[in-house]
DNA sequence: GCAATAATAGACATCAATATCCAATTATAG
DNA sequence: CTATAATTGGATATTGATGTCTATTATTGC
């Protein structure tokens, strides 16, 4: 129901939120989220063009969130890469309908409206704070520390 | 959020439900629903293979619903052509997660669950009976009679 | 049996999503 | 100023969704 691109974008944003406000390199995000790096860079470009993330070139650079995790919701991320297209007028182009949707398209649009609303009400902070036995993107709590600390590759400066 | 194929399948089924229990030819459905006829025939094949519709070749044949409109729900139609894929295990393949989804994927799956439920609770009869100013697939009430009666092409037999 | 009707099957075409690769550009550290 | 780190942009490949075309098969009426 959601595109691969949406899945990738959300994974990347979760990782960024987890490290917020520090930047992460595309390579690091790709590894942590298991997304093809070259494709991820395209997805991140979309997120940058939509002002969801900020990018900084050169040593010590990378991608970082523009908002804080508690100000950023899932809908902003989804709409940046693969917007939820609400049905605004009759898809058959029937003049008699116009903005007045028939029962079928009202049902379809309603499903999208509900999804849109659920996403808009969920912040990244909530995702990170959810108490569950699984931590986002990480296998074990130890993994999380490993990724966060990056012990095998200490941060420059 | 939903594929073109789902849209086409639902349009066709609404038209069939409207004429139920009489059969409709692919050509007639294509015209009434504004779906490319050759592609529609593929979509209808999927619906037949999933036992949503019955097909009959030859003169007087066509496509007809297997269930009555009040026994058929939207989910059966959607799943026949483009199944809603619920997230059953961690998309990253993290062993520590397994069937225990992380907060991100639980949110995504929850959105799909809600959509799935809404569709499973809506029958075709309800779609046809919904009181709204727009009738499904038709421009005006007159159009509906035109399509139903097919005055320009009286039914064989 | 023959002709007309209508679905079926398969091959083929087109387009957008997904994915990869590489050169160019920008920024930083020293 | 130079080497390095990192994003950016463009070209290209691959795949699946969408769409078209033609021949075949099944059914009915004559």
Coordinates of N, CA and C in Angstrom, one line a residue, chain A residues 1-2 6-7 10-11 14 32-34 74 84-85 87 91-97 100-108 111-112 114-115 118-119 122 126-128 130-140, chain B residues 1-2 6-7 10-11 14 32-34 74 84-85 87 91-97 100-108 111-112 114-115 118-119 122 126-128 130-140:
Chain A
X1 N 0.8 -1.2 0.0 CA 0.0 0.0 0.0 C 0.9 1.3 0.0
X2 N 2.0 1.1 0.6 CA 3.0 2.2 0.6 C 4.2 1.9 -0.3
X6 N 8.7 5.3 0.2 CA 8.2 5.8 1.5 C 8.8 5.0 2.7
X7 N 8.9 3.7 2.5 CA 9.5 2.8 3.5 C 10.9 3.3 3.8
X10 N 11.2 6.7 5.6 CA 10.8 6.7 7.0 C 11.9 6.0 7.8
X11 N 12.5 5.0 7.2 CA 13.7 4.4 7.9 C 14.8 5.4 8.2
X14 N 13.8 8.0 10.8 CA 13.9 7.4 12.1 C 15.3 7.4 12.6
X32 N 22.7 1.4 8.4 CA 21.9 1.2 9.6 C 20.4 0.8 9.2
X33 N 20.0 1.3 8.0 CA 18.6 1.1 7.6 C 18.5 0.0 6.5
X34 N 19.6 -0.5 6.1 CA 19.7 -1.5 5.0 C 19.0 -1.1 3.7
X74 N 5.0 11.9 10.7 CA 5.2 11.0 9.6 C 4.7 11.5 8.3
X84 N 0.5 11.4 -0.4 CA -0.8 10.8 -0.4 C -1.8 11.7 -1.2
X85 N -2.3 11.1 -2.3 CA -3.1 11.9 -3.2 C -4.6 11.7 -2.9
X87 N -8.5 12.2 -3.2 CA -9.4 12.3 -4.4 C -10.2 13.6 -4.2
X91 N -12.7 10.8 -10.6 CA -11.7 10.3 -11.4 C -12.2 10.0 -12.8
X92 N -13.5 9.8 -13.0 CA -14.0 9.5 -14.3 C -14.2 10.8 -15.1
X93 N -14.0 11.9 -14.5 CA -14.2 13.2 -15.1 C -15.7 13.5 -15.4
X94 N -16.6 12.9 -14.7 CA -18.0 13.1 -14.9 C -18.3 14.5 -14.5
X95 N -18.9 15.3 -15.3 CA -19.2 16.7 -15.0 C -20.2 16.9 -13.9
X96 N -21.2 16.0 -13.9 CA -22.2 16.0 -12.9 C -21.7 15.9 -11.5
X97 N -20.5 15.2 -11.4 CA -20.0 14.9 -10.0 C -19.1 16.1 -9.6
X100 N -18.1 16.6 -6.0 CA -19.1 15.8 -5.2 C -18.9 14.4 -5.6
X101 N -18.1 13.7 -4.8 CA -17.7 12.3 -5.1 C -18.8 11.3 -4.9
X102 N -18.8 10.3 -5.8 CA -19.8 9.3 -5.7 C -19.4 8.4 -4.5
X103 N -20.3 7.5 -4.0 CA -20.1 6.7 -2.8 C -18.8 5.9 -2.9
X104 N -18.4 5.4 -4.0 CA -17.2 4.6 -4.2 C -16.0 5.4 -3.9
X105 N -15.9 6.5 -4.5 CA -14.7 7.4 -4.4 C -14.7 8.1 -3.0
X106 N -15.9 8.3 -2.4 CA -15.9 8.8 -1.1 C -15.3 7.8 -0.1
X107 N -15.6 6.5 -0.3 CA -15.0 5.5 0.5 C -13.5 5.4 0.4
X108 N -13.0 5.5 -0.8 CA -11.6 5.4 -1.1 C -10.9 6.6 -0.5
X111 N -10.6 6.4 3.3 CA -9.5 5.6 3.7 C -8.2 6.4 3.7
X112 N -8.0 7.2 2.7 CA -6.8 8.0 2.6 C -6.8 9.1 3.7
X114 N -8.1 9.0 6.6 CA -7.8 8.4 7.9 C -6.3 8.1 8.0
X115 N -5.8 7.6 7.0 CA -4.3 7.3 7.0 C -3.5 8.6 7.1
X118 N -3.8 9.8 10.7 CA -3.0 9.0 11.6 C -1.5 9.3 11.5
X119 N -1.0 9.5 10.3 CA 0.4 9.9 10.1 C 0.6 11.3 10.6
X122 N 1.2 11.4 14.4 CA 2.3 10.7 14.9 C 3.7 11.4 14.7
X126 N 7.4 10.2 19.2 CA 6.6 9.2 19.7 C 7.1 7.8 19.2
X127 N 7.5 7.8 17.9 CA 8.0 6.5 17.4 C 9.2 6.0 18.2
X128 N 10.1 6.9 18.5 CA 11.3 6.6 19.3 C 10.9 6.2 20.7
X130 N 8.1 4.9 21.8 CA 7.1 3.8 22.0 C 7.8 2.6 22.7
X131 N 7.1 2.2 23.8 CA 7.7 1.1 24.5 C 7.2 -0.2 23.9
X132 N 8.2 -1.0 23.4 CA 7.9 -2.2 22.7 C 9.2 -3.0 22.9
X133 N 9.1 -4.3 22.6 CA 10.3 -5.1 22.8 C 11.3 -4.9 21.7
X134 N 10.9 -4.3 20.6 CA 11.8 -4.0 19.4 C 12.1 -2.5 19.3
X135 N 13.4 -2.2 19.2 CA 13.7 -0.8 19.0 C 13.8 -0.6 17.5
X136 N 13.4 0.6 17.1 CA 13.4 0.9 15.6 C 14.7 0.6 15.0
X137 N 14.7 -0.1 13.9 CA 15.9 -0.4 13.1 C 17.0 -1.2 13.7
X138 N 16.9 -1.5 15.0 CA 18.0 -2.2 15.7 C 17.6 -3.6 16.1
X139 N 18.5 -4.5 16.0 CA 18.3 -5.8 16.4 C 18.2 -6.0 17.9
X140 N 19.2 -5.4 18.6 CA 19.2 -5.6 20.0 C 19.6 -4.2 20.6
Chain B
X1 N -2.2 6.1 -3.3 CA -2.1 5.0 -2.3 C -2.7 3.7 -2.8
X2 N -3.7 3.8 -3.7 CA -4.2 2.5 -4.3 C -3.8 2.5 -5.8
X6 N -6.6 -1.4 -8.9 CA -7.6 -1.5 -7.9 C -8.8 -0.5 -8.2
X7 N -8.5 0.7 -8.6 CA -9.5 1.6 -9.1 C -10.4 1.0 -10.2
X10 N -12.6 -1.9 -8.9 CA -13.8 -1.4 -8.1 C -14.8 -0.8 -9.0
X11 N -14.4 0.0 -10.0 CA -15.4 0.5 -10.9 C -16.2 -0.6 -11.6
X14 N -18.6 -2.2 -9.2 CA -19.8 -1.4 -8.9 C -20.8 -1.5 -10.1
X32 N -18.9 2.1 -19.7 CA -19.5 2.7 -18.5 C -18.6 3.2 -17.5
X33 N -17.4 2.5 -17.4 CA -16.5 2.9 -16.3 C -15.3 3.6 -16.8
X34 N -15.2 3.8 -18.1 CA -14.1 4.6 -18.8 C -12.7 3.9 -18.5
X74 N -15.7 -4.7 -0.3 CA -14.7 -4.0 -1.1 C -13.3 -4.8 -0.9
X84 N -3.8 -6.1 -0.2 CA -3.2 -5.3 0.8 C -2.2 -6.2 1.6
X85 N -0.9 -5.8 1.6 CA 0.1 -6.6 2.2 C 0.4 -6.1 3.6
X87 N 2.1 -6.1 7.2 CA 3.5 -6.3 7.6 C 3.5 -7.4 8.7
X91 N 10.7 -5.8 8.1 CA 11.1 -5.7 6.7 C 12.6 -5.6 6.6
X92 N 13.3 -5.3 7.7 CA 14.8 -5.2 7.6 C 15.4 -6.6 7.8
X93 N 14.6 -7.6 8.2 CA 15.1 -8.9 8.4 C 15.9 -9.0 9.7
X94 N 15.6 -8.1 10.6 CA 16.4 -8.2 11.9 C 15.8 -9.4 12.7
X95 N 16.7 -10.3 13.1 CA 16.3 -11.5 13.8 C 15.7 -11.2 15.1
X96 N 16.2 -10.2 15.8 CA 15.7 -9.9 17.1 C 14.2 -9.4 17.1
X97 N 13.8 -9.0 15.9 CA 12.4 -8.5 15.8 C 11.4 -9.6 15.5
X100 N 7.7 -9.5 16.0 CA 7.6 -8.4 16.9 C 8.0 -7.1 16.2
X101 N 7.1 -6.4 15.6 CA 7.4 -5.2 14.9 C 7.9 -4.0 15.7
X102 N 8.8 -3.2 15.2 CA 9.3 -2.0 15.8 C 8.2 -1.0 15.7
X103 N 8.2 0.1 16.5 CA 7.2 1.1 16.5 C 6.9 1.7 15.1
X104 N 7.9 1.9 14.3 CA 7.6 2.4 12.9 C 6.7 1.4 12.1
X105 N 7.1 0.2 12.1 CA 6.4 -0.7 11.2 C 5.1 -1.1 11.9
X106 N 5.0 -0.9 13.2 CA 3.6 -1.2 13.8 C 2.7 -0.1 13.3
X107 N 3.2 1.2 13.2 CA 2.4 2.3 12.8 C 1.9 2.0 11.3
X108 N 2.9 1.6 10.5 CA 2.5 1.4 9.1 C 1.5 0.3 9.0
X111 N -2.0 1.3 10.0 CA -2.7 2.1 8.9 C -3.3 1.1 7.9
X112 N -2.6 0.1 7.6 CA -3.1 -0.9 6.7 C -4.2 -1.7 7.3
X114 N -6.4 -0.7 9.5 CA -7.6 0.1 9.5 C -8.2 0.2 8.2
X115 N -7.4 0.3 7.1 CA -7.9 0.4 5.8 C -8.6 -1.0 5.4
X118 N -11.9 -1.2 7.1 CA -12.9 -0.3 6.6 C -13.5 -1.0 5.3
X119 N -12.6 -1.5 4.5 CA -13.0 -2.1 3.2 C -13.8 -3.4 3.5
X122 N -17.5 -2.8 4.3 CA -18.3 -2.1 3.3 C -18.7 -3.0 2.2
X126 N -24.1 -1.4 0.0 CA -24.0 -0.1 0.7 C -23.5 1.0 -0.2
X127 N -22.6 0.6 -1.0 CA -22.1 1.6 -2.0 C -23.2 2.1 -2.9
X128 N -24.0 1.2 -3.4 CA -25.1 1.5 -4.3 C -26.2 2.3 -3.6
X130 N -25.9 4.2 -0.8 CA -25.5 5.5 -0.2 C -26.2 6.6 -0.8
X131 N -26.8 7.4 0.0 CA -27.5 8.6 -0.5 C -26.6 9.8 -0.6
X132 N -26.4 10.2 -1.8 CA -25.5 11.3 -2.1 C -26.0 11.9 -3.4
X133 N -25.5 13.1 -3.7 CA -26.0 13.7 -5.0 C -25.4 13.0 -6.2
X134 N -24.4 12.2 -6.0 CA -23.7 11.6 -7.2 C -24.0 10.1 -7.1
X135 N -24.4 9.6 -8.2 CA -24.6 8.1 -8.3 C -23.3 7.5 -8.9
X136 N -22.9 6.3 -8.4 CA -21.7 5.7 -8.8 C -21.6 5.6 -10.3
X137 N -20.5 6.1 -10.9 CA -20.1 6.0 -12.3 C -21.0 6.7 -13.2
X138 N -22.1 7.3 -12.8 CA -23.0 8.0 -13.7 C -23.0 9.5 -13.5
X139 N -23.2 10.2 -14.6 CA -23.2 11.6 -14.6 C -24.5 12.2 -14.0
X140 N -25.6 11.6 -14.5 CA -26.9 12.1 -14.1 C -27.8 10.9 -13.9

